[in-house]
CSV table of C-alpha atoms and ligand atoms in Angstrom, one decimal:
chain,number,residue,atom,x,y,z
A,22,MET,CA,6.1,-88.9,-26.4
A,23,ARG,CA,5.7,-86.1,-24.0
A,24,GLN,CA,8.0,-83.1,-24.2
A,25,LYS,CA,10.1,-82.8,-21.0
A,26,LEU,CA,10.5,-79.4,-19.6
A,27,ILE,CA,12.9,-77.9,-17.1
A,28,ALA,CA,11.8,-74.4,-16.1
A,29,GLY,CA,13.6,-72.1,-13.8
A,30,ASN,CA,11.6,-69.8,-11.6
A,31,TRP,CA,13.8,-67.0,-10.4
A,32,LYS,CA,11.2,-65.5,-8.2
A,33,MET,CA,12.1,-62.0,-7.0
A,34,ASN,CA,15.9,-62.5,-7.4
A,35,GLY,CA,18.4,-61.0,-9.8
A,36,SER,CA,20.0,-57.8,-10.9
A,37,LEU,CA,21.2,-56.7,-14.4
A,38,SER,CA,24.7,-57.9,-13.7
A,39,ALA,CA,23.8,-61.1,-11.8
A,40,ASN,CA,21.3,-62.0,-14.6
A,41,ALA,CA,23.9,-61.4,-17.3
A,42,ASP,CA,26.3,-63.9,-15.6
A,43,LEU,CA,23.6,-66.5,-14.9
A,44,LEU,CA,22.1,-66.4,-18.4
A,45,SER,CA,25.5,-66.6,-20.2
A,46,GLY,CA,26.5,-69.4,-17.9
A,47,VAL,CA,23.3,-71.4,-18.6
A,48,CYS,CA,23.5,-70.7,-22.4
A,49,ALA,CA,27.1,-71.7,-22.5
A,50,GLY,CA,26.3,-75.1,-21.0
A,51,LEU,CA,23.2,-75.7,-23.1
A,52,SER,CA,24.3,-76.5,-26.6
A,53,GLN,CA,22.1,-79.5,-27.4
A,54,PRO,CA,19.6,-79.9,-24.6
A,55,HIS,CA,17.6,-83.1,-24.6
A,56,CYS,CA,14.5,-81.3,-23.4
A,57,GLU,CA,12.8,-78.0,-23.5
A,58,VAL,CA,14.4,-75.5,-21.1
A,59,ALA,CA,13.0,-72.1,-19.9
A,60,VAL,CA,13.7,-69.4,-17.4
A,61,CYS,CA,10.9,-67.4,-15.8
A,62,VAL,CA,12.5,-64.1,-14.9
A,63,PRO,CA,11.1,-61.0,-13.1
A,64,THR,CA,9.2,-58.7,-15.4
A,65,PRO,CA,11.7,-55.8,-15.5
A,66,TYR,CA,14.3,-58.2,-16.8
A,67,LEU,CA,12.3,-59.6,-19.7
A,68,ALA,CA,14.0,-57.3,-22.3
A,69,GLN,CA,17.4,-58.1,-21.0
A,70,ALA,CA,16.7,-61.9,-21.0
A,71,GLN,CA,15.1,-61.7,-24.5
A,72,LEU,CA,18.3,-60.2,-25.9
A,73,ALA,CA,20.6,-62.6,-24.0
A,74,LEU,CA,18.6,-65.6,-25.2
A,75,ALA,CA,18.2,-64.6,-28.8
A,76,GLU,CA,20.8,-67.1,-30.1
A,77,SER,CA,20.2,-69.8,-27.6
A,78,LYS,CA,17.9,-72.8,-27.2
A,79,LEU,CA,16.8,-71.4,-23.8
A,80,LYS,CA,13.1,-70.2,-23.8
A,81,LEU,CA,11.8,-67.2,-21.9
A,82,GLY,CA,9.0,-67.3,-19.3
A,83,ALA,CA,7.3,-64.9,-17.0
A,84,GLN,CA,6.1,-65.5,-13.4
A,85,ASP,CA,2.6,-64.1,-13.6
A,86,VAL,CA,0.1,-62.6,-16.0
A,87,SER,CA,-3.0,-60.5,-15.7
A,88,ALA,CA,-6.4,-62.1,-16.2
A,89,HIS,CA,-7.3,-58.9,-18.1
A,90,ALA,CA,-6.4,-58.0,-21.6
A,91,ALA,CA,-5.8,-54.2,-21.0
A,92,GLY,CA,-7.0,-51.3,-19.1
A,93,ALA,CA,-7.1,-49.8,-15.6
A,94,TYR,CA,-5.3,-52.5,-13.7
A,95,THR,CA,-2.4,-50.7,-12.0
A,96,GLY,CA,0.7,-52.8,-11.6
A,97,GLU,CA,-0.5,-55.6,-13.8
A,98,VAL,CA,1.1,-57.0,-16.9
A,99,SER,CA,-0.9,-58.4,-19.8
A,100,ALA,CA,-0.3,-61.5,-21.8
A,101,SER,CA,0.1,-59.5,-25.0
A,102,MET,CA,2.9,-57.4,-23.3
A,103,LEU,CA,4.7,-60.6,-22.4
A,104,LEU,CA,4.5,-61.8,-25.9
A,105,GLU,CA,6.2,-58.6,-27.2
A,106,PHE,CA,9.3,-59.7,-25.2
A,107,GLY,CA,9.4,-63.2,-26.7
A,108,VAL,CA,7.9,-64.9,-23.7
A,109,GLN,CA,6.6,-68.4,-24.4
A,110,TYR,CA,5.8,-69.7,-20.9
A,111,VAL,CA,4.1,-68.1,-18.0
A,112,ILE,CA,3.6,-69.5,-14.4
A,113,VAL,CA,0.1,-69.1,-13.1
A,114,GLY,CA,-1.2,-69.9,-9.6
A,115,HIS,CA,2.2,-70.3,-7.9
A,116,SER,CA,1.5,-71.0,-4.3
A,117,GLU,CA,3.4,-67.8,-3.3
A,118,ARG,CA,0.8,-65.8,-5.3
A,119,ARG,CA,-2.0,-67.8,-3.9
A,120,ALA,CA,-0.8,-67.3,-0.4
A,121,TYR,CA,0.6,-63.7,-0.5
A,122,HIS,CA,-1.8,-62.2,-3.1
A,123,SER,CA,-4.9,-64.1,-2.3
A,124,GLU,CA,-5.2,-65.6,-5.8
A,125,SER,CA,-8.2,-67.8,-5.8
A,126,ASP,CA,-8.7,-70.9,-8.0
A,127,ALA,CA,-11.1,-68.7,-10.1
A,128,VAL,CA,-8.5,-66.0,-10.7
A,129,VAL,CA,-5.9,-68.6,-11.6
A,130,ALA,CA,-8.4,-70.1,-14.1
A,131,GLN,CA,-8.9,-66.6,-15.7
A,132,LYS,CA,-5.1,-66.0,-15.9
A,133,THR,CA,-4.8,-69.4,-17.6
A,134,LEU,CA,-7.4,-68.3,-20.1
A,135,ALA,CA,-5.7,-65.0,-20.7
A,136,ALA,CA,-2.4,-66.8,-21.4
A,137,LEU,CA,-3.9,-69.3,-23.8
A,138,ALA,CA,-5.8,-66.6,-25.6
A,139,ALA,CA,-2.5,-64.8,-26.3
A,140,GLY,CA,-0.7,-68.0,-27.4
A,141,LEU,CA,1.4,-68.4,-24.3
A,142,THR,CA,1.9,-71.7,-22.5
A,143,PRO,CA,0.6,-71.5,-19.0
A,144,ILE,CA,2.4,-73.5,-16.3
A,145,VAL,CA,-0.5,-74.1,-13.9
A,146,CYS,CA,0.8,-74.7,-10.4
A,147,VAL,CA,-1.1,-76.8,-7.9
A,148,GLY,CA,-0.1,-78.2,-4.5
A,149,GLU,CA,-1.1,-78.9,-0.9
A,150,THR,CA,0.1,-77.5,2.4
A,151,LEU,CA,1.6,-79.7,5.0
A,152,GLU,CA,-1.5,-79.4,7.1
A,153,GLN,CA,-3.6,-80.5,4.1
A,154,ARG,CA,-1.3,-83.5,3.4
A,155,GLU,CA,-1.4,-84.6,7.0
A,156,ALA,CA,-5.2,-84.4,6.9
A,157,GLY,CA,-5.3,-86.7,3.9
A,158,GLN,CA,-6.6,-84.0,1.6
A,159,THR,CA,-3.9,-83.8,-1.0
A,160,ASN,CA,-5.9,-85.3,-3.9
A,161,ASP,CA,-9.0,-83.2,-3.1
A,162,ILE,CA,-6.9,-79.9,-3.0
A,163,VAL,CA,-5.0,-80.5,-6.2
A,164,ALA,CA,-8.1,-81.8,-8.0
A,165,ASN,CA,-10.0,-78.6,-7.0
A,166,GLN,CA,-7.1,-76.4,-8.1
A,167,LEU,CA,-6.7,-78.2,-11.5
A,168,ASN,CA,-10.4,-78.7,-12.1
A,169,SER,CA,-11.1,-74.9,-11.8
A,170,VAL,CA,-8.8,-74.4,-14.7
A,171,LEU,CA,-10.1,-77.3,-16.7
A,172,ALA,CA,-13.7,-76.0,-16.2
A,173,VAL,CA,-13.0,-72.8,-18.2
A,174,ILE,CA,-10.6,-74.0,-20.9
A,175,SER,CA,-11.8,-75.9,-24.0
A,176,SER,CA,-11.0,-79.6,-24.3
A,177,ASP,CA,-8.7,-78.9,-27.2
A,178,ASP,CA,-6.7,-76.5,-25.0
A,179,VAL,CA,-5.9,-79.2,-22.5
A,180,ALA,CA,-2.9,-80.2,-24.6
A,181,ARG,CA,-1.6,-76.5,-24.5
A,182,ILE,CA,-1.1,-76.3,-20.8
A,183,VAL,CA,1.7,-77.5,-18.5
A,184,VAL,CA,0.9,-78.5,-15.0
A,185,ALA,CA,3.3,-78.1,-12.1
A,186,TYR,CA,2.8,-80.1,-8.9
A,187,GLU,CA,4.4,-78.2,-6.1
A,188,PRO,CA,3.7,-79.4,-2.6
A,189,VAL,CA,3.8,-76.1,-0.6
A,190,TRP,CA,5.8,-77.8,2.2
A,191,ALA,CA,8.6,-78.7,-0.2
A,192,ILE,CA,9.1,-75.2,-1.7
A,193,GLY,CA,12.3,-73.6,-0.6
A,194,THR,CA,12.5,-75.8,2.4
A,195,GLY,CA,15.0,-78.4,1.3
A,196,LYS,CA,12.2,-81.0,1.9
A,197,THR,CA,11.4,-82.9,-1.2
A,198,ALA,CA,8.5,-85.2,-1.9
A,199,THR,CA,9.9,-88.7,-2.3
A,200,PRO,CA,9.8,-89.8,-6.0
A,201,SER,CA,6.9,-92.2,-5.2
A,202,MET,CA,4.9,-89.6,-3.3
A,203,ALA,CA,5.3,-87.2,-6.2
A,204,GLN,CA,4.5,-89.9,-8.8
A,205,GLU,CA,1.3,-90.8,-7.0
A,206,VAL,CA,0.0,-87.2,-7.2
A,207,HIS,CA,1.3,-86.8,-10.8
A,208,ALA,CA,-0.6,-89.9,-11.9
A,209,PHE,CA,-3.7,-88.7,-10.1
A,210,LEU,CA,-3.4,-85.3,-11.9
A,211,ARG,CA,-3.1,-87.0,-15.2
A,212,SER,CA,-6.3,-89.0,-14.5
A,213,GLN,CA,-8.0,-85.7,-13.8
A,214,LEU,CA,-6.8,-84.2,-17.1
A,215,ALA,CA,-8.0,-87.4,-18.8
A,216,ILE,CA,-11.6,-86.8,-17.7
A,217,LYS,CA,-11.5,-83.7,-19.8
A,218,ASN,CA,-9.5,-85.0,-22.7
A,219,ALA,CA,-8.0,-88.5,-22.6
A,220,ALA,CA,-5.7,-88.1,-25.6
A,221,ALA,CA,-4.4,-84.7,-24.5
A,222,ALA,CA,-3.8,-85.9,-20.9
A,223,GLN,CA,-1.0,-88.2,-22.3
A,224,LEU,CA,0.7,-85.2,-23.9
A,225,VAL,CA,0.6,-82.7,-21.0
A,226,ALA,CA,3.9,-82.2,-19.2
A,227,ILE,CA,3.4,-82.5,-15.4
A,228,LEU,CA,6.4,-80.9,-13.7
A,229,TYR,CA,7.5,-81.5,-10.1
A,230,GLY,CA,8.6,-78.4,-8.1
A,231,GLY,CA,9.8,-78.1,-4.5
A,232,SER,CA,13.5,-78.3,-3.6
A,233,MET,CA,14.4,-80.2,-6.8
A,234,LYS,CA,18.2,-80.2,-6.8
A,235,PRO,CA,21.0,-81.9,-8.8
A,236,ASP,CA,21.2,-84.7,-6.3
A,237,ASN,CA,17.5,-85.6,-6.3
A,238,ALA,CA,16.5,-84.6,-9.8
A,239,GLY,CA,17.5,-87.9,-11.5
A,240,GLU,CA,15.3,-90.0,-9.2
A,241,LEU,CA,12.3,-87.7,-9.5
A,242,LEU,CA,12.6,-87.3,-13.2
A,243,GLY,CA,12.8,-91.1,-13.6
A,244,MET,CA,9.2,-91.5,-12.5
A,245,ALA,CA,6.7,-92.3,-15.2
A,246,ASP,CA,4.5,-89.3,-14.8
A,247,ILE,CA,7.1,-86.7,-13.8
A,248,ASP,CA,7.9,-84.9,-17.0
A,249,GLY,CA,10.2,-82.2,-15.8
A,250,GLY,CA,10.8,-79.7,-13.0
A,251,LEU,CA,9.9,-76.2,-11.9
A,252,ILE,CA,13.1,-75.1,-10.2
A,253,GLY,CA,13.4,-72.3,-7.8
A,254,GLY,CA,16.6,-72.0,-5.7
A,255,ALA,CA,18.7,-74.3,-7.9
A,256,ALA,CA,17.8,-72.2,-11.0
A,257,LEU,CA,19.9,-69.4,-9.6
A,258,LYS,CA,23.2,-71.2,-10.0
A,259,ALA,CA,24.1,-72.0,-13.6
A,260,ALA,CA,26.0,-75.2,-12.6
A,261,ASP,CA,23.0,-76.5,-10.5
A,262,PHE,CA,20.4,-75.7,-13.2
A,263,LEU,CA,22.6,-77.3,-15.9
A,264,ALA,CA,23.0,-80.4,-13.7
A,265,ILE,CA,19.3,-80.8,-13.4
A,266,ILE,CA,18.9,-80.4,-17.2
A,267,GLN,CA,21.5,-83.1,-17.6
A,268,ALA,CA,19.6,-85.4,-15.3
A,269,VAL,CA,16.7,-85.4,-17.9
B,25,LIG,P1,12.4,-74.3,-4.9
B,25,LIG,O1,11.1,-73.5,-5.5
B,25,LIG,O2,13.0,-75.1,-6.0
B,25,LIG,O3,13.3,-73.2,-4.4
B,25,LIG,O4,11.8,-75.2,-3.8
B,25,LIG,C1,10.3,-74.1,-6.5
B,25,LIG,C2,9.2,-73.2,-6.9
B,25,LIG,O5,8.6,-72.5,-6.0
B,25,LIG,O6,8.8,-73.1,-8.1
């Protein structure tokens, strides 16, 4: 059976004191989770989160990683640096990085490779804009995004990635893909994974992201190919994040 995963993406939110409250609130409500749970925190707070999560089931994630191993890359953070802080998951190719930092499919593929080489689990994000959906291009866009990653990783490594389907028009907007709209894309993404490695495709967790909240999580997570969520806004309130975990 596929491992379900609920991952919080804090984005550029938080402070030492707010994080302490949020992490202790989530840990307190998370004694025996029925799924894997992670929080992807801003880089400066990795040390704080590592300490706060030491005794908990909550796993630590980062929001980005350099494609390079080390060297003259001002401002970048390598996969081996993340590992030193107990990081297990790293988001790659989030649409905000694709849009605001011009990350191409090729760069996202190299970041995925860097994460895998270090032993991290990359959460590879794909998703179409509203314009692309309305033009009927959803499958083409997400296939291109996913296939650029699949082209560079080994077929054995397919089972080591997590995929997140995040329609750009649903992120932070309060608009959610309907469960059947999301399921359709998730099943399509799994079929793309299967071309590279049929057995691994059945094991890869495909998360939905984009305004997943306590009140819509149950329905989304009930779909056959939706194996969890990448949660932005609702991951910033312990009660909401816990309610989504409960919905699994
Ligand atoms: P949202 O963000 O839940 O606030 O829509 C999800 C994401 O961007 O990962």
